[in-house]
Coordinates of C-alpha atoms and ligand atoms in Angstrom, one line a residue:
X465 CA 37.2 -42.1 -18.7
X466 CA 37.8 -43.2 -22.3
X467 CA 36.0 -42.0 -25.4
X468 CA 33.7 -44.1 -27.6
X469 CA 32.2 -43.5 -31.0
X470 CA 29.9 -45.4 -33.3
X471 CA 28.7 -45.0 -37.0
X472 CA 26.0 -46.8 -39.1
X473 CA 25.4 -45.4 -42.6
X474 CA 26.5 -45.9 -46.1
X475 CA 30.0 -44.5 -46.0
X476 CA 33.2 -46.6 -45.1
X477 CA 32.9 -46.4 -41.2
X478 CA 36.5 -46.7 -40.3
X479 CA 37.7 -43.2 -41.4
X480 CA 34.7 -41.6 -39.7
X481 CA 35.3 -43.6 -36.6
X482 CA 39.1 -42.7 -36.5
X483 CA 38.2 -39.0 -37.0
X484 CA 35.8 -39.2 -34.0
X485 CA 38.4 -40.8 -31.9
X486 CA 40.9 -38.2 -32.9
X487 CA 38.5 -35.5 -31.4
X488 CA 38.0 -37.6 -28.3
X489 CA 41.7 -38.5 -27.7
X490 CA 41.7 -35.9 -24.8
X491 CA 39.6 -38.5 -22.9
X492 CA 42.3 -40.9 -22.8
X493 CA 45.0 -42.1 -25.1
X494 CA 46.8 -45.4 -23.9
X495 CA 45.2 -47.5 -26.4
X496 CA 42.5 -47.5 -29.1
X497 CA 40.5 -49.8 -31.3
X498 CA 37.8 -50.4 -33.9
X499 CA 35.1 -53.0 -34.6
X500 CA 33.6 -53.1 -38.0
X501 CA 30.8 -55.2 -39.5
X502 CA 32.7 -56.4 -42.6
X503 CA 30.2 -57.7 -45.1
X504 CA 30.4 -61.5 -45.6
X505 CA 33.0 -61.7 -42.8
X506 CA 31.4 -60.8 -39.6
X507 CA 32.8 -58.5 -37.1
X508 CA 36.5 -57.7 -37.4
X509 CA 38.6 -55.8 -34.9
X510 CA 41.9 -53.8 -34.8
X511 CA 43.4 -52.6 -31.7
X512 CA 46.8 -50.9 -30.8
X513 CA 48.5 -49.7 -27.7
X514 CA 49.5 -46.0 -27.5
X515 CA 48.3 -43.1 -29.4
X516 CA 45.8 -43.3 -32.2
X517 CA 48.5 -43.1 -34.9
X518 CA 49.4 -46.7 -33.9
X519 CA 45.8 -47.8 -34.7
X520 CA 46.0 -45.9 -38.0
X521 CA 49.2 -47.8 -39.0
X522 CA 47.5 -51.1 -38.0
X523 CA 44.5 -50.1 -40.2
X524 CA 46.8 -49.2 -43.1
X525 CA 48.3 -52.6 -43.0
X526 CA 45.0 -54.4 -42.6
X527 CA 42.1 -52.2 -43.5
X528 CA 38.6 -52.7 -42.2
X529 CA 35.9 -52.3 -44.8
X530 CA 32.2 -51.9 -43.8
X531 CA 29.7 -49.1 -43.1
X532 CA 28.8 -50.1 -39.4
X533 CA 31.2 -49.8 -36.7
X534 CA 32.3 -48.7 -33.2
X535 CA 35.5 -47.3 -31.8
X536 CA 37.2 -46.6 -28.5
X537 CA 40.1 -44.6 -27.1
X538 CA 41.2 -45.8 -23.6
X539 CA 42.4 -44.4 -20.4
X540 CA 43.2 -47.4 -18.4
X541 CA 41.3 -48.1 -15.1
X542 CA 41.1 -51.8 -14.9
X543 CA 44.2 -53.7 -16.5
X544 CA 47.3 -52.0 -17.8
X545 CA 47.4 -50.5 -21.2
X546 CA 47.9 -53.4 -23.6
X547 CA 46.5 -54.8 -26.9
X548 CA 44.5 -57.4 -25.1
X549 CA 43.0 -55.0 -22.7
X550 CA 42.2 -52.4 -25.4
X551 CA 38.6 -52.1 -26.6
X552 CA 36.5 -53.2 -28.5
X553 CA 36.1 -56.5 -26.5
X554 CA 34.5 -59.5 -28.1
X555 CA 32.6 -62.3 -26.8
X556 CA 30.9 -64.8 -29.3
X557 CA 29.0 -62.7 -31.9
X558 CA 29.2 -59.5 -29.7
X559 CA 31.7 -56.6 -29.8
X560 CA 31.5 -53.9 -27.3
X561 CA 33.1 -50.6 -26.3
X562 CA 32.7 -49.0 -22.8
X563 CA 33.4 -45.8 -21.0
X564 CA 33.0 -45.9 -17.2
X565 CA 33.8 -48.5 -14.3
X566 CA 31.8 -51.6 -13.5
X567 CA 31.9 -51.7 -9.7
X568 CA 30.9 -55.3 -9.3
X569 CA 33.4 -56.7 -11.7
X570 CA 35.0 -59.2 -9.2
X571 CA 31.8 -60.9 -8.6
X572 CA 30.8 -60.9 -12.2
X573 CA 34.1 -62.3 -13.2
X574 CA 33.7 -65.2 -10.8
X575 CA 30.2 -65.8 -11.9
X576 CA 31.1 -65.9 -15.7
X577 CA 34.1 -68.1 -15.2
X578 CA 31.9 -70.4 -13.2
X579 CA 29.7 -70.6 -16.3
X580 CA 32.6 -71.5 -18.5
X581 CA 33.3 -68.0 -20.1
X582 CA 36.9 -67.7 -21.3
X583 CA 38.0 -64.2 -20.3
X584 CA 40.9 -62.9 -22.2
X585 CA 41.5 -59.5 -20.7
X586 CA 41.8 -57.9 -17.1
X587 CA 39.3 -55.4 -18.0
X588 CA 35.8 -54.9 -16.5
X589 CA 34.4 -54.2 -19.9
X590 CA 35.0 -57.6 -21.4
X591 CA 32.7 -59.0 -18.7
X592 CA 29.8 -57.0 -20.2
X593 CA 30.3 -58.4 -23.5
X594 CA 30.1 -61.9 -22.0
X595 CA 27.0 -61.0 -20.2
X596 CA 25.3 -59.8 -23.5
X597 CA 26.6 -62.9 -25.3
X598 CA 24.9 -65.2 -22.6
X599 CA 21.7 -63.4 -23.2
X600 CA 22.0 -63.6 -27.0
X601 CA 22.7 -67.3 -26.7
X602 CA 19.3 -67.7 -25.1
X603 CA 17.7 -66.4 -28.4
X604 CA 17.2 -62.8 -27.2
X605 CA 17.6 -59.8 -29.6
X606 CA 20.5 -57.6 -29.2
X607 CA 18.5 -54.9 -27.7
X608 CA 16.9 -57.2 -25.1
X609 CA 20.1 -58.9 -24.4
X610 CA 21.7 -55.5 -23.6
X611 CA 18.9 -54.7 -21.2
X612 CA 19.3 -58.1 -19.6
X613 CA 23.0 -57.5 -19.1
X614 CA 22.6 -53.9 -17.8
X615 CA 20.3 -55.2 -15.0
X616 CA 23.4 -57.0 -13.6
X617 CA 25.7 -54.1 -13.6
X618 CA 26.6 -51.7 -10.8
X619 CA 28.7 -48.7 -11.7
X620 CA 29.2 -46.3 -14.6
X621 CA 28.9 -47.0 -18.2
X622 CA 28.3 -45.7 -21.7
X623 CA 28.5 -48.6 -24.1
X624 CA 28.0 -49.3 -27.8
X625 CA 27.4 -52.8 -28.9
X626 CA 27.5 -54.7 -32.2
X627 CA 26.3 -58.2 -32.9
X628 CA 27.1 -60.4 -35.9
X629 CA 23.6 -61.7 -35.6
X630 CA 22.2 -58.1 -36.3
X631 CA 24.6 -56.3 -38.5
X632 CA 22.1 -53.5 -39.3
X633 CA 22.1 -51.8 -36.0
X634 CA 24.2 -50.5 -33.1
X635 CA 22.8 -50.7 -29.5
X636 CA 24.0 -48.1 -27.0
X637 CA 23.2 -47.3 -23.5
X638 CA 24.4 -45.2 -20.5
X639 CA 24.4 -44.7 -16.9
X640 CA 26.6 -42.0 -15.3
X641 CA 28.9 -41.7 -18.2
X642 CA 28.2 -39.4 -21.1
X643 CA 26.7 -40.5 -24.4
X644 CA 25.2 -38.4 -27.3
X645 CA 23.6 -39.8 -30.4
X646 CA 23.7 -37.8 -33.8
X647 CA 21.3 -37.9 -36.6
X648 CA 22.4 -37.6 -40.2
X649 CA 20.9 -38.1 -43.5
X650 CA 20.7 -41.9 -43.9
X651 CA 23.2 -42.3 -41.1
X652 CA 23.4 -42.3 -37.3
X653 CA 26.3 -41.8 -34.9
X654 CA 27.0 -42.0 -31.2
X655 CA 29.9 -40.6 -29.2
X656 CA 31.0 -39.7 -25.7
X657 CA 31.0 -36.0 -26.6
X658 CA 30.0 -33.5 -29.1
X659 CA 33.1 -32.5 -30.9
X660 CA 33.5 -36.1 -32.2
X661 CA 30.3 -35.7 -34.3
X662 CA 30.5 -31.9 -35.3
X663 CA 31.8 -32.6 -38.8
X664 CA 28.9 -34.9 -39.6
X665 CA 25.9 -33.5 -37.9
X666 CA 24.7 -30.9 -35.7
X667 CA 21.5 -32.6 -34.5
X668 CA 22.2 -34.4 -31.4
X669 CA 20.3 -36.1 -28.6
X670 CA 21.8 -36.5 -25.1
X671 CA 21.0 -39.8 -23.6
X672 CA 19.9 -39.8 -20.0
X673 CA 20.9 -42.3 -17.3
X674 CA 19.0 -45.7 -17.6
X675 CA 18.3 -45.2 -21.4
X676 CA 19.0 -47.5 -24.3
X677 CA 19.1 -46.4 -27.9
X678 CA 19.0 -48.6 -31.0
X679 CA 20.8 -46.8 -33.9
X680 CA 19.9 -47.7 -37.5
X681 CA 20.7 -46.0 -40.7
X682 CA 17.4 -43.8 -40.8
X683 CA 16.1 -43.9 -37.3
X684 CA 17.1 -43.8 -33.7
X685 CA 14.8 -45.4 -31.2
X686 CA 15.4 -44.5 -27.4
X687 CA 13.7 -46.4 -24.5
X688 CA 14.1 -46.8 -20.8
X689 CA 15.7 -49.9 -19.4
X690 CA 12.3 -51.3 -18.6
X691 CA 11.4 -50.8 -22.3
X692 CA 9.1 -47.6 -22.1
X693 CA 9.6 -45.7 -25.3
X694 CA 11.1 -42.2 -24.9
X695 CA 10.4 -39.3 -27.1
X696 CA 13.2 -36.7 -27.3
X697 CA 13.6 -34.1 -30.1
X698 CA 17.2 -33.6 -31.1
X699 CA 19.0 -30.4 -30.1
X700 CA 20.9 -28.3 -32.9
X701 CA 24.4 -27.6 -31.6
X702 CA 25.7 -24.4 -32.9
X703 CA 29.5 -25.2 -32.3
X704 CA 31.2 -25.3 -35.7
X705 CA 33.7 -28.1 -36.5
X706 CA 36.4 -25.5 -37.1
X707 CA 36.1 -24.5 -33.4
X708 CA 37.4 -28.1 -32.8
X709 CA 40.4 -27.8 -35.1
X710 CA 43.8 -26.4 -34.5
X711 CA 43.5 -23.5 -37.0
X712 CA 47.2 -23.1 -37.7
X713 CA 48.3 -23.2 -34.1
X714 CA 50.9 -25.8 -33.2
X715 CA 48.8 -27.1 -30.3
X716 CA 45.1 -26.9 -29.3
X717 CA 46.3 -25.3 -26.0
X718 CA 48.0 -22.3 -27.7
X719 CA 45.0 -21.9 -30.0
X720 CA 42.6 -22.0 -27.0
X721 CA 44.9 -19.4 -25.1
X722 CA 44.5 -17.0 -28.1
X723 CA 40.9 -17.8 -28.5
X724 CA 40.1 -16.3 -25.0
X725 CA 39.1 -12.9 -26.1
X726 CA 36.5 -14.5 -28.5
X727 CA 35.4 -17.0 -25.9
X728 CA 34.9 -14.2 -23.4
X729 CA 32.8 -12.2 -25.9
X730 CA 30.7 -15.2 -26.5
X731 CA 30.3 -15.8 -22.7
X732 CA 29.4 -12.2 -21.9
X733 CA 27.1 -11.7 -24.8
X734 CA 23.7 -10.9 -23.7
X735 CA 24.5 -10.9 -20.0
X736 CA 25.7 -7.4 -19.4
X737 CA 23.0 -4.9 -18.8
X738 CA 25.0 -1.6 -19.3
X739 CA 22.0 0.5 -19.0
X740 CA 20.7 -0.7 -15.7
X741 CA 24.3 -1.2 -14.4
X742 CA 23.4 -4.9 -13.6
X743 CA 23.6 -8.4 -14.9
X744 CA 20.7 -9.9 -16.9
X745 CA 19.7 -12.8 -14.7
X746 CA 17.3 -14.7 -16.9
X747 CA 20.0 -17.2 -18.0
X748 CA 21.0 -17.9 -14.4
X749 CA 17.7 -19.5 -13.8
X750 CA 17.2 -18.4 -10.3
X751 CA 14.6 -16.0 -9.0
X752 CA 15.2 -12.7 -7.3
X753 CA 13.6 -14.3 -4.3
X754 CA 16.1 -17.1 -4.5
X755 CA 18.8 -14.4 -4.5
X756 CA 17.6 -12.6 -1.4
X757 CA 16.9 -15.8 0.7
X758 CA 20.1 -17.7 0.1
X759 CA 21.8 -18.2 3.5
X760 CA 25.1 -19.6 2.3
X761 CA 26.8 -20.5 -1.0
X762 CA 28.9 -23.7 -1.3
X763 CA 31.0 -23.9 -4.4
X764 CA 32.1 -27.4 -5.5
X765 CA 34.6 -28.3 -8.1
X766 CA 37.8 -30.1 -9.1
X767 CA 41.2 -29.2 -10.7
X768 CA 41.3 -25.9 -12.6
X769 CA 37.5 -25.4 -11.9
X770 CA 38.3 -25.5 -8.3
X771 CA 40.7 -22.6 -8.7
X772 CA 37.9 -20.7 -10.6
X773 CA 35.5 -21.6 -7.7
X774 CA 37.9 -20.1 -5.2
X775 CA 37.6 -16.7 -6.7
X776 CA 33.8 -17.2 -6.1
X777 CA 34.4 -17.0 -2.3
X778 CA 36.1 -13.6 -2.6
X779 CA 33.6 -12.2 -5.0
X780 CA 30.3 -13.5 -3.3
X781 CA 31.4 -12.5 0.2
X782 CA 32.7 -9.0 -1.0
X783 CA 29.8 -8.2 -3.3
X784 CA 26.8 -10.0 -2.0
X785 CA 27.6 -10.5 1.6
X786 CA 26.7 -14.0 1.7
X787 CA 28.8 -16.6 3.7
X788 CA 30.7 -18.7 1.1
X789 CA 32.7 -21.9 1.3
X790 CA 34.7 -23.7 -1.5
X791 CA 35.2 -27.4 -1.4
X792 CA 37.1 -29.8 -3.4
X793 CA 34.2 -32.0 -4.6
X794 CA 36.2 -35.2 -4.1
X795 CA 36.6 -34.2 -0.4
X796 CA 33.1 -33.1 0.0
X797 CA 31.4 -36.2 -1.4
X798 CA 30.8 -39.0 1.2
X799 CA 31.8 -36.7 4.2
X800 CA 28.3 -36.1 5.3
X801 CA 29.1 -32.4 5.5
X802 CA 26.5 -30.0 6.8
X803 CA 24.6 -28.7 3.8
X804 CA 20.9 -28.3 3.1
X805 CA 17.9 -25.9 2.7
X806 CA 18.9 -22.5 2.3
X807 CA 22.2 -23.3 0.8
X808 CA 23.0 -22.6 -2.8
X809 CA 25.5 -25.1 -4.2
X810 CA 27.4 -24.0 -7.2
X811 CA 28.9 -26.9 -9.1
X812 CA 31.7 -25.5 -11.5
X813 CA 32.8 -27.9 -14.1
X814 CA 34.0 -27.4 -17.8
X815 CA 32.9 -30.8 -18.8
X816 CA 29.9 -31.2 -16.7
X817 CA 30.9 -34.8 -16.3
X818 CA 33.4 -34.9 -13.6
X819 CA 32.2 -37.7 -11.4
X820 CA 33.4 -36.4 -8.0
X821 CA 31.7 -33.0 -8.8
X822 CA 28.5 -34.7 -10.0
X823 CA 28.2 -37.0 -7.0
X824 CA 29.0 -34.2 -4.6
X825 CA 26.2 -31.9 -6.1
X826 CA 23.8 -34.8 -6.1
X827 CA 24.4 -35.4 -2.5
X828 CA 23.9 -31.7 -1.6
X829 CA 20.8 -31.7 -3.7
X830 CA 19.4 -34.8 -1.9
X831 CA 19.8 -32.9 1.4
X832 CA 17.8 -30.0 0.2
X833 CA 20.3 -27.5 -1.2
X834 CA 19.6 -25.9 -4.5
X835 CA 22.1 -26.6 -7.2
X836 CA 23.4 -24.0 -9.8
X837 CA 25.7 -25.5 -12.5
X838 CA 28.4 -23.5 -14.1
X839 CA 29.5 -25.7 -17.1
X840 CA 30.6 -25.5 -20.6
X841 CA 29.3 -28.6 -22.3
X842 CA 25.7 -28.0 -23.0
X843 CA 23.3 -30.8 -21.7
X844 CA 26.1 -32.7 -19.9
X845 CA 25.4 -34.5 -16.7
X846 CA 25.9 -31.8 -14.0
X847 CA 23.7 -29.2 -15.8
X848 CA 21.1 -31.9 -16.3
X849 CA 20.8 -32.7 -12.5
X850 CA 21.0 -29.1 -11.4
X851 CA 18.1 -26.6 -10.5
X852 CA 19.6 -24.0 -12.7
X853 CA 22.5 -23.6 -15.2
X854 CA 24.7 -20.7 -16.1
X855 CA 26.8 -21.9 -19.0
X856 CA 30.2 -20.6 -20.1
X857 CA 30.1 -20.3 -23.9
X858 CA 33.9 -21.0 -24.4
X859 CA 33.3 -23.5 -27.3
X860 CA 34.9 -27.1 -27.3
X861 CA 38.1 -27.2 -25.3
X862 CA 40.4 -30.0 -26.5
X863 CA 43.7 -29.3 -24.8
X864 CA 43.7 -31.3 -21.6
X865 CA 45.1 -28.2 -19.7
X866 CA 42.1 -25.8 -19.3
X867 CA 42.6 -22.3 -20.4
X868 CA 39.6 -20.6 -22.0
X869 CA 37.2 -22.5 -19.9
X870 CA 39.0 -21.3 -16.8
X871 CA 38.7 -17.6 -17.7
X872 CA 35.1 -17.9 -18.9
X873 CA 34.3 -19.6 -15.6
X874 CA 36.0 -16.6 -13.7
X875 CA 33.7 -14.3 -15.7
X876 CA 30.5 -16.3 -14.9
X877 CA 31.3 -16.5 -11.3
X878 CA 31.9 -12.7 -11.2
X879 CA 28.7 -11.9 -13.1
X880 CA 26.8 -14.2 -10.7
X881 CA 28.2 -12.3 -7.7
X882 CA 27.3 -8.9 -9.3
X883 CA 23.8 -10.3 -10.0
X884 CA 23.4 -11.5 -6.4
X885 CA 24.8 -8.3 -4.8
X886 CA 22.4 -6.3 -6.8
X887 CA 19.5 -8.3 -5.7
X888 CA 20.5 -8.3 -2.1
X889 CA 21.3 -4.5 -2.1
X890 CA 24.7 -5.1 -1.0
X891 CA 26.3 -3.8 -4.2
X892 CA 25.6 -0.2 -5.3
X893 CA 24.6 0.5 -8.9
X894 CA 27.8 2.6 -9.2
X895 CA 30.1 -0.1 -8.3
X896 CA 28.2 -2.7 -10.4
X897 CA 28.2 -0.3 -13.4
X898 CA 32.0 0.1 -13.1
X899 CA 32.3 -3.7 -13.1
X900 CA 29.9 -4.2 -16.0
X901 CA 31.8 -1.6 -18.1
X902 CA 35.1 -3.2 -17.3
X903 CA 33.6 -6.6 -18.3
X904 CA 32.3 -5.2 -21.6
X905 CA 35.9 -4.1 -22.3
X906 CA 37.5 -7.3 -21.1
X907 CA 37.8 -9.2 -24.5
X908 CA 39.8 -6.3 -25.8
X909 CA 42.0 -6.0 -22.7
X910 CA 42.6 -9.7 -22.8
X911 CA 43.6 -9.5 -26.4
X912 CA 46.2 -6.6 -25.5
X913 CA 47.6 -8.7 -22.7
X914 CA 48.1 -11.8 -25.0
X915 CA 49.8 -9.9 -27.8
X916 CA 51.7 -7.6 -25.5
X917 CA 53.2 -10.3 -23.3
X918 CA 53.6 -13.3 -25.6
X919 CA 57.1 -12.7 -26.7
X920 CA 58.4 -11.6 -23.2
X921 CA 56.9 -14.6 -21.6
X922 CA 58.2 -16.9 -24.3
X923 CA 61.8 -15.5 -23.6
X924 CA 61.3 -16.1 -19.9
X925 CA 60.2 -19.7 -20.4
X926 CA 63.3 -20.3 -22.5
X927 CA 65.6 -18.8 -19.8
X928 CA 64.1 -20.8 -17.1
X929 CA 63.1 -24.0 -19.0
X930 CA 65.6 -26.0 -16.9
X931 CA 64.4 -24.8 -13.4
X932 CA 63.5 -27.8 -11.3
X933 CA 61.1 -25.9 -9.0
X934 CA 58.9 -22.8 -9.5
X935 CA 57.1 -20.9 -6.8
X936 CA 54.0 -18.9 -7.6
X937 CA 52.8 -16.4 -4.9
X938 CA 49.5 -14.4 -4.7
X939 CA 47.3 -12.8 -2.3
X940 CA 43.4 -12.4 -2.2
X941 CA 42.1 -13.0 -5.7
X942 CA 45.7 -13.6 -6.9
X943 CA 46.0 -16.7 -4.7
X944 CA 43.8 -18.9 -6.7
X945 CA 45.6 -17.6 -9.8
X946 CA 49.1 -18.6 -8.2
X947 CA 47.6 -22.1 -7.8
X948 CA 46.4 -22.2 -11.2
X949 CA 49.7 -20.9 -12.7
X950 CA 51.5 -23.7 -10.8
X951 CA 49.0 -26.4 -11.8
X952 CA 49.4 -25.4 -15.5
X953 CA 53.2 -25.7 -15.3
X954 CA 52.9 -29.1 -13.4
X955 CA 50.4 -30.6 -15.9
X956 CA 52.0 -29.9 -19.2
X957 CA 55.7 -29.4 -18.4
X958 CA 56.2 -31.8 -15.5
X959 CA 58.2 -29.3 -13.5
X960 CA 57.6 -29.2 -9.9
X961 CA 55.7 -26.0 -9.1
X962 CA 53.7 -24.8 -6.0
X963 CA 51.2 -22.0 -5.7
X964 CA 51.2 -20.3 -2.3
X965 CA 49.2 -17.6 -0.5
X966 CA 51.9 -15.1 -0.4
X967 CA 51.4 -14.4 3.3
X968 CA 52.1 -18.1 4.0
X969 CA 55.5 -18.1 2.3
X970 CA 57.3 -17.3 5.5
X971 CA 55.6 -20.4 7.1
X972 CA 57.6 -22.8 5.1
X973 CA 58.1 -22.4 1.3
X974 CA 60.6 -19.6 1.9
X975 CA 63.1 -22.4 2.9
X976 CA 62.9 -23.6 -0.7
X977 CA 64.1 -20.3 -2.1
X978 CA 67.6 -19.9 -3.6
X979 CA 69.1 -18.3 -6.6
X980 CA 67.9 -21.3 -8.8
X981 CA 64.3 -21.0 -8.1
X982 CA 62.2 -18.7 -10.1
X983 CA 59.5 -17.1 -8.1
X984 CA 56.5 -15.7 -9.9
X985 CA 54.8 -13.0 -7.9
X986 CA 51.4 -11.7 -8.6
X987 CA 51.3 -8.1 -7.5
X988 CA 48.5 -6.4 -9.2
X989 CA 47.6 -2.9 -7.7
X990 CA 44.7 -4.2 -5.4
X991 CA 43.9 -3.9 -1.8
X992 CA 46.6 -6.4 -0.9
X993 CA 49.3 -4.6 -2.9
X994 CA 51.7 -3.2 -0.2
X995 CA 51.8 -6.6 1.6
X996 CA 52.3 -8.5 -1.7
X997 CA 55.1 -6.1 -2.5
X998 CA 56.8 -6.9 0.9
X999 CA 56.6 -10.6 0.1
X1000 CA 58.1 -10.1 -3.2
X1001 CA 61.0 -8.3 -1.5
X1002 CA 61.3 -11.1 0.9
X1003 CA 61.9 -13.5 -1.9
X1004 CA 64.3 -11.2 -3.7
X1005 CA 66.3 -11.0 -0.4
X1006 CA 66.7 -14.7 -0.5
X1007 CA 68.3 -14.5 -4.0
X1008 CA 65.2 -15.7 -5.8
X1009 CA 64.8 -14.9 -9.6
X1010 CA 61.7 -12.9 -9.2
X1011 CA 59.2 -12.5 -12.1
X1012 CA 56.4 -10.2 -11.3
X1013 CA 53.1 -9.9 -12.8
X1014 CA 52.1 -6.3 -12.0
X1015 CA 49.8 -3.4 -13.0
X1016 CA 51.2 -1.3 -15.9
X1017 CA 53.7 1.5 -14.8
X1018 CA 54.5 0.0 -11.4
X1019 CA 58.0 1.2 -10.8
X1020 CA 58.3 -0.2 -7.4
X1021 CA 57.5 -3.8 -8.6
X1022 CA 60.1 -3.2 -11.5
X1023 CA 62.7 -2.2 -9.0
X1024 CA 62.5 -5.4 -6.8
X1025 CA 61.9 -7.8 -9.7
X1026 CA 64.3 -9.5 -12.2
X1027 CA 61.5 -9.3 -14.9
X1028 CA 58.3 -7.7 -15.0
X1029 CA 55.1 -8.6 -16.9
X1030 CA 52.7 -5.7 -17.1
X1031 CA 48.9 -6.0 -17.3
X1032 CA 46.5 -3.1 -17.6
X1033 CA 44.9 -1.4 -14.8
X1034 CA 41.3 -2.9 -14.1
X1035 CA 39.0 -3.0 -11.2
X1036 CA 40.4 -5.4 -8.6
X1037 CA 37.7 -8.0 -9.2
X1038 CA 38.9 -8.4 -12.9
X1039 CA 42.6 -8.9 -12.3
X1040 CA 42.6 -12.6 -12.2
X1041 CA 41.2 -12.5 -15.8
X1042 CA 44.4 -10.8 -16.8
X1043 CA 47.1 -12.0 -14.6
X1044 CA 46.4 -15.6 -15.5
X1045 CA 47.1 -15.1 -19.1
X1046 CA 50.9 -14.8 -18.9
X1047 CA 50.9 -17.7 -16.5
X1048 CA 49.1 -19.9 -19.2
X1049 CA 51.6 -18.8 -21.8
X1050 CA 54.5 -19.4 -19.5
X1051 CA 53.6 -23.0 -18.9
X1052 CA 52.8 -23.5 -22.6
X1053 CA 56.3 -22.3 -23.7
X1054 CA 58.1 -24.3 -21.0
X1055 CA 56.4 -27.4 -22.1
X1056 CA 56.9 -26.7 -25.8
X1057 CA 60.5 -26.1 -25.3
X1058 CA 60.9 -29.2 -23.3
X1059 CA 59.1 -31.0 -26.1
X1060 CA 56.4 -32.6 -24.0
X1061 CA 53.0 -33.7 -25.4
X1062 CA 51.2 -30.3 -24.6
X1063 CA 47.8 -31.2 -25.6
X1064 CA 47.8 -34.8 -24.2
X1065 CA 50.2 -34.7 -21.1
X1066 CA 51.1 -38.1 -19.6
X1067 CA 48.8 -39.6 -17.1
X1068 CA 46.1 -37.0 -17.5
X1069 CA 42.6 -36.9 -19.3
X1070 CA 40.4 -34.0 -19.8
X1071 CA 37.2 -35.4 -18.5
X1072 CA 37.6 -37.5 -15.4
X1073 CA 34.6 -39.8 -15.0
X1074 CA 36.4 -42.1 -12.4
X1075 CA 36.8 -41.6 -8.7
Ligands
G6P494 C1 40.7 -32.8 -15.3 C2 41.3 -31.9 -16.4 C3 41.3 -30.5 -15.7 C4 40.0 -30.1 -15.1 C5 39.4 -31.1 -14.1 C6 38.0 -30.8 -13.7 O1 41.7 -33.1 -14.2 O2 42.5 -32.3 -16.8 O3 41.7 -29.7 -16.7 O4 40.1 -28.8 -14.5 O5 39.4 -32.4 -14.7 O6 37.3 -30.9 -14.9 P1 35.9 -30.2 -15.0 O7 35.4 -30.7 -16.4 O8 34.9 -30.6 -14.0 O9 36.1 -28.7 -15.0

């Protein structure tokens, strides 16, 4: 995990690096550090354990002047969070920051110690600094020294390196961890992710695995590990910097919850063909023939994206009649499961960088499956390795707990299923037309739910803030939403929560119910309604505190519930897009009342590029 950033230009580098790190803090936040080329004094570093503000105070006490520098925010993998383990790591004239994991670190450590290197930290990263330093000591340029060192590494890395001997450049390289370089006027940048650079430049180049870039003030030179030059034009990123700011909200998560109508509008734009009662498929990147010949769909994802993927199974089977399975990418990879030609693998990932999803999709592709990515971060690793990409356009998501990216994933998956169903003649134009119309209204409907339920949900959160366990129940499309509601609560408020398929409650979880346990029942008027209502009554009969999320005007649900959260009546396929909204708000308010760190919950990171 971790976030890295680098700057070379004519402005003081420290404020730019700190600002970049602030925008990358979602990638990890147990320590942070900077290395700056200080004119006349060589490279100086400052590091601090804990959140970025600790590094900021260290810099206030001992500022760093200089216009070339690198920075890092860490999520510990090797070595506990401590100042000595914090990046940048230094070896002789070299300072280095790293995101990723070096797998052959034990062997490298033994070898380097055998050569007399004094290794100060427990990290795998410091070893890379020593490897580069040994190459530099043989008289190599920094660029060649980095190449030489990389040849010895196994594992994942994105690195940025400074050398006191070449103060006018930064050398960066990547393999399996993300790295983007940015081009400004007389200045160059690098970072793990786009938002870090948005206030400074929109012109960015995504480095590919096995590439090295040399950043100077007025040029960036990219080459492959073997030295072959690479020509790649920058891409203009149209995310605005304000999209990565809190815009008056107390937390990014709350802002992102309320941004969902706008994010949905951006995601739907240009994709709904209301006239033809269909989905415009050009952005999906698959042919009509692909749609007709697919034998099976395999959805791969982790975390919240896995919950979105689960809805794909319901939609794709119901609307397109294609057998569909959903797999946790971490369980799929390395299992040698049966997948191959004729299978369409859909890799769902907000960041496009989750290592388990990336590796699982690569394995499936190697066995002959076609891969379609549903991702939010443009140009990220999963889209790059996929045969086709259907982007969500939610804009940058900063809160660790995913919200707007989840709902836009739901929309993309539904649009894909409609597109597939139309091409396979399993979905009538009338039915597709009704869904397309409901999707077109969705941003407004979501806005109504958010404004209409906010106060009620905040009150419920205050009432149940001390509950130690919360159960979420749902059937059919509401089952993944029950899982997602429970995950949101666990992630940010640290309350034990379980999501269950409502029909499974009597096989175990019902034993947990008593008058202290709030049970959140998802009972929209869908094809499971009657059975869901029975489950709700079963919970109530065990004295649970029942909070129902139901369709507007549902008097039966009102009668059996302690509290009722109403959402508008929409076609069944769209209910998850509405019922999840009050659950996101509930998790948010419980966490806020508890005073937890909502945007950066303990032990979590937004982009998980480790196993
Ligand atoms: C982490 C994040 C989750 C996210 C999951 C998958 O655990 O905290 O919010 O759902 O990774 O990430 P992806 O980027 O692949 O959707």
